[in-house]
XYZ file of C-alpha atoms in Angstrom:
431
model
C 30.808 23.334 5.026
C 31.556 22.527 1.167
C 32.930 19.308 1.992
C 30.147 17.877 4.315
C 29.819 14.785 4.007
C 26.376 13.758 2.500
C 27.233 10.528 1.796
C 26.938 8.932 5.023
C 23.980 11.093 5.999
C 22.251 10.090 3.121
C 22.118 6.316 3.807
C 22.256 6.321 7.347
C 19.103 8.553 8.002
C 17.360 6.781 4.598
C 17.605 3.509 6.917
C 15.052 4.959 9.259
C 12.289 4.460 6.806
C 12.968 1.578 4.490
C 12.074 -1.027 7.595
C 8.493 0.720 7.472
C 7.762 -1.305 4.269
C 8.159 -4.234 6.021
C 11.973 -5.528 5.114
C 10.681 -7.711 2.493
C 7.079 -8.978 4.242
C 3.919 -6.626 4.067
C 1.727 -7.107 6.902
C -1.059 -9.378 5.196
C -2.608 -10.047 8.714
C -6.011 -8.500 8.748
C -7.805 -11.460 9.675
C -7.704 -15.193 10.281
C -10.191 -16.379 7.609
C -7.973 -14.234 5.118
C -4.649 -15.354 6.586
C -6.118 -19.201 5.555
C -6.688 -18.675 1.930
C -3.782 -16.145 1.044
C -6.138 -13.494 1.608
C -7.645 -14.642 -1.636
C -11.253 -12.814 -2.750
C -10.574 -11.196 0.098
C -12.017 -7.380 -1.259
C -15.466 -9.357 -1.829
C -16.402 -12.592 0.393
C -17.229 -10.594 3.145
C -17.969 -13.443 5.373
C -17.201 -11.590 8.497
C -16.400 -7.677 9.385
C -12.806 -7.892 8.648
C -14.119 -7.262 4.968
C -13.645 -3.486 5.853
C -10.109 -3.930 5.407
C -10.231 -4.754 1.708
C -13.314 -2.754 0.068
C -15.660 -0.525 1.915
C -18.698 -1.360 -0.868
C -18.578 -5.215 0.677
C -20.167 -3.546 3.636
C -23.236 -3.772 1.623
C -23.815 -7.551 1.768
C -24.588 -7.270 6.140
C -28.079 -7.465 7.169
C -27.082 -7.602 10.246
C -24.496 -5.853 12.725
C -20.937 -7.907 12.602
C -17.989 -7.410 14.915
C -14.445 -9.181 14.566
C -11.241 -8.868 16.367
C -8.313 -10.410 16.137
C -4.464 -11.231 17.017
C -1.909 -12.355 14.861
C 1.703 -13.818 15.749
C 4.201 -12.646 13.055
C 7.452 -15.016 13.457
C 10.043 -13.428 10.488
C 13.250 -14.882 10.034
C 15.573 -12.433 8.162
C 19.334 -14.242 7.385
C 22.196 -12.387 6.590
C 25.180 -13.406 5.667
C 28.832 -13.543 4.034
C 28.781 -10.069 4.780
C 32.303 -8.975 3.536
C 34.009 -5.822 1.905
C 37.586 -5.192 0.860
C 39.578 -1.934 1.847
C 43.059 -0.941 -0.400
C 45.272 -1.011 3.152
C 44.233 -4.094 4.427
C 42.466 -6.650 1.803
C 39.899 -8.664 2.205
C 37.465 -8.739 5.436
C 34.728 -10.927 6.007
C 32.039 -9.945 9.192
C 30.514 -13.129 8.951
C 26.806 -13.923 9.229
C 24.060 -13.783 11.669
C 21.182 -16.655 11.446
C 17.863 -14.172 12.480
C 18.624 -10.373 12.463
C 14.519 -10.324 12.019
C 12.052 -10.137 15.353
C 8.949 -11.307 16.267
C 5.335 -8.989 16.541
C 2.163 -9.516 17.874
C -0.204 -7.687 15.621
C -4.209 -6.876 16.794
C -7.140 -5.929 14.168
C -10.633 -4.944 15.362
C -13.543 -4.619 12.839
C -17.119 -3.302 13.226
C -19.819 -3.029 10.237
C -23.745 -1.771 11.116
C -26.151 -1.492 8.219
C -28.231 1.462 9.255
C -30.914 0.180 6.328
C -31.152 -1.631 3.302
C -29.194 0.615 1.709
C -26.467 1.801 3.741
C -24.050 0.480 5.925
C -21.123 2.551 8.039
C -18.227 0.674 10.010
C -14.896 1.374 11.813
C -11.532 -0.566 12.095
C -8.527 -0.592 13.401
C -5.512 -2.702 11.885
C -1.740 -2.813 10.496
C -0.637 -2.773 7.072
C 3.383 -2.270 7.928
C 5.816 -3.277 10.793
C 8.541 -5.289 10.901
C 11.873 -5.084 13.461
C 15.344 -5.756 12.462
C 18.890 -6.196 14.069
C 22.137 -6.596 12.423
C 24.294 -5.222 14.766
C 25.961 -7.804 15.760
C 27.974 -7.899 11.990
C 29.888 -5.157 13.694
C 30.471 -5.561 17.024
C 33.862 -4.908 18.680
C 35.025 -4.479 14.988
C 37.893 -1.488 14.206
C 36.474 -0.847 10.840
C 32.708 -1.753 9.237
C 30.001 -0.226 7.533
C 28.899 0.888 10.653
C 26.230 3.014 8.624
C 24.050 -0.021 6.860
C 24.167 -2.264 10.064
C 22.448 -2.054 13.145
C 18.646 -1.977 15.128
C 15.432 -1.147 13.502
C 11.700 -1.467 15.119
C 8.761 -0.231 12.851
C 4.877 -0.023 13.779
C 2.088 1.603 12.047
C -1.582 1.558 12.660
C -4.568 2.224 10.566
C -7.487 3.494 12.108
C -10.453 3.610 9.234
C -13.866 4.854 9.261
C -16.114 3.830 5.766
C -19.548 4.036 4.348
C -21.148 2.191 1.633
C -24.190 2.412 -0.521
C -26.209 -0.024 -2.649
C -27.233 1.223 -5.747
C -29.449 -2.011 -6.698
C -28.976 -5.833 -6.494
C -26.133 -5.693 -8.297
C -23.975 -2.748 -7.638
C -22.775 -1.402 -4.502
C -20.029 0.941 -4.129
C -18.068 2.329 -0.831
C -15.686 4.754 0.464
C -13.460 5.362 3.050
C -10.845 7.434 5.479
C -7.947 6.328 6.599
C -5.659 7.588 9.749
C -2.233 6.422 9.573
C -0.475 6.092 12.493
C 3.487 5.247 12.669
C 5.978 5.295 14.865
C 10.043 3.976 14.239
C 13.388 3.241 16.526
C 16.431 3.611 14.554
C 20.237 3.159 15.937
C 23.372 3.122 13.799
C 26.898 2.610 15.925
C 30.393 2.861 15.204
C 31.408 1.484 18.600
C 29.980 3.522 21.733
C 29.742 6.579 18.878
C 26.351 6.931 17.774
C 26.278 8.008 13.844
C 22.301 7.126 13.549
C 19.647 7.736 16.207
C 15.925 8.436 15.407
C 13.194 8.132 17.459
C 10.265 9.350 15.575
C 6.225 9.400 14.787
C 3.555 11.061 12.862
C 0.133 11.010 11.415
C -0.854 11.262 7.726
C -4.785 10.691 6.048
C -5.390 8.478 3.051
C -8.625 7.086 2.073
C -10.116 3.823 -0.269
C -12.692 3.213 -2.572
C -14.082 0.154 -3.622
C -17.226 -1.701 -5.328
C -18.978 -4.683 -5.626
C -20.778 -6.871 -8.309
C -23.132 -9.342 -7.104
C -24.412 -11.427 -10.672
C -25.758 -14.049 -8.783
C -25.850 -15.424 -5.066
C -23.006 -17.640 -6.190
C -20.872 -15.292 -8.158
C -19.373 -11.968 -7.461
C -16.286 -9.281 -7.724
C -15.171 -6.996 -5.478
C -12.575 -3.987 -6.601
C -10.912 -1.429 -4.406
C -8.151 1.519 -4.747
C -6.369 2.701 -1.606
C -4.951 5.981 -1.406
C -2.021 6.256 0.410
C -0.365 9.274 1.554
C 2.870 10.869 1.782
C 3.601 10.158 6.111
C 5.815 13.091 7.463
C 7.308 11.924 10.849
C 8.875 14.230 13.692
C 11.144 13.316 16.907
C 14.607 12.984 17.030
C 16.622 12.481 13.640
C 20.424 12.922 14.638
C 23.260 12.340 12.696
C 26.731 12.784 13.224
C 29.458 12.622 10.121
C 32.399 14.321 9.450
C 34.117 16.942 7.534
C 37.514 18.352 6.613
C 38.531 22.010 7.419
C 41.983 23.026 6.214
C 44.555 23.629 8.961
C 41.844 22.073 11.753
C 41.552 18.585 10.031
C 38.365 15.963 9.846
C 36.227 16.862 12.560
C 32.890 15.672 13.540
C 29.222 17.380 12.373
C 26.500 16.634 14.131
C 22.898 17.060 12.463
C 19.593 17.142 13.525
C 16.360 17.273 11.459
C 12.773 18.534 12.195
C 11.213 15.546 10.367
C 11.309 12.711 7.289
C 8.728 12.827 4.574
C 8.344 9.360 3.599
C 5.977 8.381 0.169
C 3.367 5.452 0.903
C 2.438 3.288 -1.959
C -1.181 3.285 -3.592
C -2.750 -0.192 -3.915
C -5.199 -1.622 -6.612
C -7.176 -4.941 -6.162
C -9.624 -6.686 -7.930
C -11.161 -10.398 -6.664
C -13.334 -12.737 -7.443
C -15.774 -15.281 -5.132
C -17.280 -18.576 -7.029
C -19.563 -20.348 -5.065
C -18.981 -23.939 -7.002
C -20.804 -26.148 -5.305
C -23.128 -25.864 -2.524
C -19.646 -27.141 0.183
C -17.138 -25.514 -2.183
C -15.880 -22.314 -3.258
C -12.926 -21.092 -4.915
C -11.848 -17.239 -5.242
C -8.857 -15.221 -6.158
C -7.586 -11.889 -6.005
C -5.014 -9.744 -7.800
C -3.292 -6.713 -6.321
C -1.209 -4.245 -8.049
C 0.979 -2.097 -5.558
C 2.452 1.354 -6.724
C 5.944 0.816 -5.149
C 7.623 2.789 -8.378
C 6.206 6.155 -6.870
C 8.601 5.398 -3.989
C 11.552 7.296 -5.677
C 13.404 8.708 -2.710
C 13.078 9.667 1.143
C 13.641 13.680 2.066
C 14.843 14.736 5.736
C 13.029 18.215 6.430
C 14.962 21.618 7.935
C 18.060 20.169 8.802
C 20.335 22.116 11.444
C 24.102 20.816 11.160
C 26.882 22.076 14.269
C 30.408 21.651 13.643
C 31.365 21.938 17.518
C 35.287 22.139 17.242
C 34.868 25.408 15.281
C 31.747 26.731 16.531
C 29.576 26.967 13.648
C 25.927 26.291 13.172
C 24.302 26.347 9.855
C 20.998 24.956 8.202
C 20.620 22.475 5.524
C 16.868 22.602 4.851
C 15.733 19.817 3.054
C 17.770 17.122 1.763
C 16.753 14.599 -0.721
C 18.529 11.391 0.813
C 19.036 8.535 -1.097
C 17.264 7.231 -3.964
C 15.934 3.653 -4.712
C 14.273 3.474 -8.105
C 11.931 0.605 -6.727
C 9.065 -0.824 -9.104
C 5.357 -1.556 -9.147
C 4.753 -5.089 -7.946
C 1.737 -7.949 -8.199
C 0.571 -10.003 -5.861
C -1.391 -12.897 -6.832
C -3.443 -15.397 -4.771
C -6.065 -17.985 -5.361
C -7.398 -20.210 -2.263
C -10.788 -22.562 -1.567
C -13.240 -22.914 1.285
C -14.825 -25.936 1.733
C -17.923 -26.163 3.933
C -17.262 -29.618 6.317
C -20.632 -28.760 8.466
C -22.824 -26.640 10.052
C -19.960 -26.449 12.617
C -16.624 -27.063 10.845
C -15.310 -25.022 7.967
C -11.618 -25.225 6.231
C -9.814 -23.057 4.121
C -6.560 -22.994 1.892
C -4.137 -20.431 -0.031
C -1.389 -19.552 -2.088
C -0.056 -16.122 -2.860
C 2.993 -15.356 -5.308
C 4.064 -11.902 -3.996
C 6.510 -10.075 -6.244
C 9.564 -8.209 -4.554
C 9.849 -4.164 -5.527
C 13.907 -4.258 -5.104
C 14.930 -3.252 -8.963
C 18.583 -2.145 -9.451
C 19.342 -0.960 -6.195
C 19.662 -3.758 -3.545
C 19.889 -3.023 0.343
C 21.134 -5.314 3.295
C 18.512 -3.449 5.649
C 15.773 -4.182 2.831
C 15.948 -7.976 2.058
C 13.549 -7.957 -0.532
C 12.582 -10.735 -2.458
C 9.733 -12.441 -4.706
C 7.914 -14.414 -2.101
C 5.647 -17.327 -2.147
C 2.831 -18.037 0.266
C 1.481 -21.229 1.783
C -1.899 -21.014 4.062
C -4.584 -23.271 5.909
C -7.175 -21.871 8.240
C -10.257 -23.270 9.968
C -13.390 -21.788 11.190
C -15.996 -23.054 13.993
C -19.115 -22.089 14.588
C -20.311 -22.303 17.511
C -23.315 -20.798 16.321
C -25.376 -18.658 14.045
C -23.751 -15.623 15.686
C -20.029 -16.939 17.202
C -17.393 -18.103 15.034
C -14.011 -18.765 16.013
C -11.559 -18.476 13.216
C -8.060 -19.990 12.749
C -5.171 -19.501 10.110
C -1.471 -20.085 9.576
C 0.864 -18.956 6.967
C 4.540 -19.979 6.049
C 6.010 -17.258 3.627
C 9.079 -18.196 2.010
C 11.240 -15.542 -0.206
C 14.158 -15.984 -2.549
C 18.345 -15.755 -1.226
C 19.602 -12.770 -2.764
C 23.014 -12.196 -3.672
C 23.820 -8.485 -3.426
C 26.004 -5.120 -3.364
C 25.569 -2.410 -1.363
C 27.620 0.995 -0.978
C 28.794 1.882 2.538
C 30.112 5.683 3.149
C 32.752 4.420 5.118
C 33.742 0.962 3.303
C 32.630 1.042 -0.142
C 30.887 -1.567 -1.506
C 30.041 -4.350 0.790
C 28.904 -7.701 -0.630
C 25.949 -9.977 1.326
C 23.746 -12.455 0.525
C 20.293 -12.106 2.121
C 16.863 -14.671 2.452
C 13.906 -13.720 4.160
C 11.108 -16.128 5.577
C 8.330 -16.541 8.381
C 5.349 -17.765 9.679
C 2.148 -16.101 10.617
C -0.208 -17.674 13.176
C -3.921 -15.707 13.829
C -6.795 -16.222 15.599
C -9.908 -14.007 14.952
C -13.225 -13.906 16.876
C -16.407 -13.181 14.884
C -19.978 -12.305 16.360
C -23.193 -11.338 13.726
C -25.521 -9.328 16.340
């Protein structure tokens, strides 16, 4: 068992859990009226429930009872191509390219906020910050010899169910607190032909929990900041692996290896925003988010069993710390404007600059990029108490030229550009 080989385990099983932060695109899709101004003063405007998502202490500016729910269409494109390696025995060999290995996800939110005085307000929500699906499989179809072990299917969901309370201290300061339950659940397949190296099937719960406050100076003018505490998910199911190993006078035989669970480390995130009522029809607000991606150091696979059938052995691995990405904090940055048409008609725009985490070490499964963000939304109201909100989003992120390391090829070389657009639709009642 000396020479097991790690190598290949270590990537292959890694791969279930980088597609959890989103291959390059974080699931800003909370709400519509967010969606249409790059979710900008987002932790403080609190003009309908889906507030709750962004700071708990902006519960504190409902008199009334609000309920919103939502769908959003998430259409990611994720190109990769000139995927190509070279191998001392036979040169050069190029796999090609494949236009969209990125899929398409319908995404719900539901939001509920009831002030049970002046002073205190509870509410519940359900929404997504993660998900994406991925497919590059195709780069190594009917092919002798690929890096079987960085290419192939990948569909990630995870659901937040939160329950918050906030309190208002006076007419200025309110402050808030919450609990999150994260839900996730992950499909991952790696094939070298009809021989499955990678399959996982696997969910899990883990708790986090946010903060926030609010400053109100005027009617006109106020901040919002919020700190969300996010956990370290474990998920269990089945984590199989098979590599090989060489055993003098057998030869290189196969190892299969099975693990209980993955421990995977979720980010913190730190906002702060700002709403400006300019004019009586105009307002302008902003918000800055800092995103603790460099605590994201490596992913570990729990009590592993391995079973070298041709000789009959079975022996634990425990724990093994599987590959490590040295990723980095990142800022996001937005700043939109709502203009009020009429009682009826109200319109909304956006930009976000979204900075990539990707430092030093680059991955064809994680297409990460700085990104840029382009929104419009719309709301009617159809009364006092029904609003109908509407917002679209067209993300764009930066081609990446890259190298990564394949167990079985060595380095393969790739060039990588993510992109999409978001469509949602929210529904908004004030009891």
């Amino acid at each position: 068992m000396k020479s097991f080989n790690k190598t290949l385990l270590a990537v292959a099983v890694a791969l279930a859990s980088t597609q959890t932060f989103a291959s390059g695109f974080q699931l800003n899709s909370q709400s519509a009226t967010g969606m249409g101004r790059a979710f900008a003063g987002d932790a403080v405007i609190a003009d309908n429930a889906s507030v709750l998502s962004r700071n708990p202490a902006a519960m504190a500016l409902f008199n009334k009872d609000a309920i919103s729910l939502g769908l959003t269409y998430a259409d990611i494109t994720v190109d990769v191509k000139d995927v190509n390696f070279n191998l001392p025995t036979i040169g050069a060999v190029d796999l090609g390219s494949i236009d969209d290995a990125g899929s398409s996800k319908i995404i719900p939110n539901l939001f509920y906020i009831h002030p049970i005085d002046d002073k205190l307000a509870v509410g519940f929500a359900a929404f997504s910050n993660f998900g994406t699906g991925t497919d590059a499989s195709s780069l190594s179809k009917n092919k002798q010899i690929a890096p079987f072990d960085l290419l192939g299917e990948t569909e990630v969901t995870t659901v937040n169910f939160n329950a918050s309370v906030s309190y208002r201290i006076n007419d200025m300061f309110s402050i808030g607190a919450g609990l999150d339950a994260i839900y996730g659940e992950g499909r991952l397949t790696r094939n070298a032909g009809t021989t499955p190296i990678v399959d996982v099937d696997a969910d899990g719960w883990a708790f986090g929990g946010i903060v926030g406050a609010t400053v109100e100076l005027d009617k006109d003018n106020r901040f919002g900041i919020s700190y969300r505490f996010s956990p370290t998910v474990n998920v269990k199911g089945d984590i199989n692996t098979i590599t090989t190993t060489t055993i003098p006078g057998v030869g290189t035989v196969p190892v299969a290896t099975s693990f209980d669970s993955l421990d995977v480390p979720l980010a913190d995130i730190f906002q702060v925003a700002g709403f400006h009522q300019i004019t009586p029809k105009f307002a302008l607000h902003y918000t800055a988010q800092h995103t603790q991606w460099g605590n994201f150091d490596q992913i570990t696979a729990k009590d592993g069993t391995a079973t070298i059938a041709a000789v009959g052995v079975t022996q634990p691995v425990g724990d093994v710390a599987l590959k490590e990405y040295q990723w980095k904090d990142s800022w996001l940055f937005s700043v939109g404007g709502t203009y009020t048409i009429n009682e009826q008609f109200t319109v909304r725009a956006g930009y976000m600059h979204d900075q990539g985490v990707v430092d030093e070490i680059s991955s064809i499964s994680f297409p990460d990029s700085d990104r840029n963000w382009y929104t419009a939304g719309m709301s009617y109201h159809i009364n006092p108490q029904n609003t109908v909100d509407f917002g679209i989003a067209y993300i764009k992120g930066e081609e990446v030229h890259l190298i990564e390391n394949s167990a079985i090829t060595g380095p393969v070389n790739a060039v990588t550009e993510s992109k999409g657009m978001y469509y949602s639709v929210q529904y908004s009642y004030q009891f």
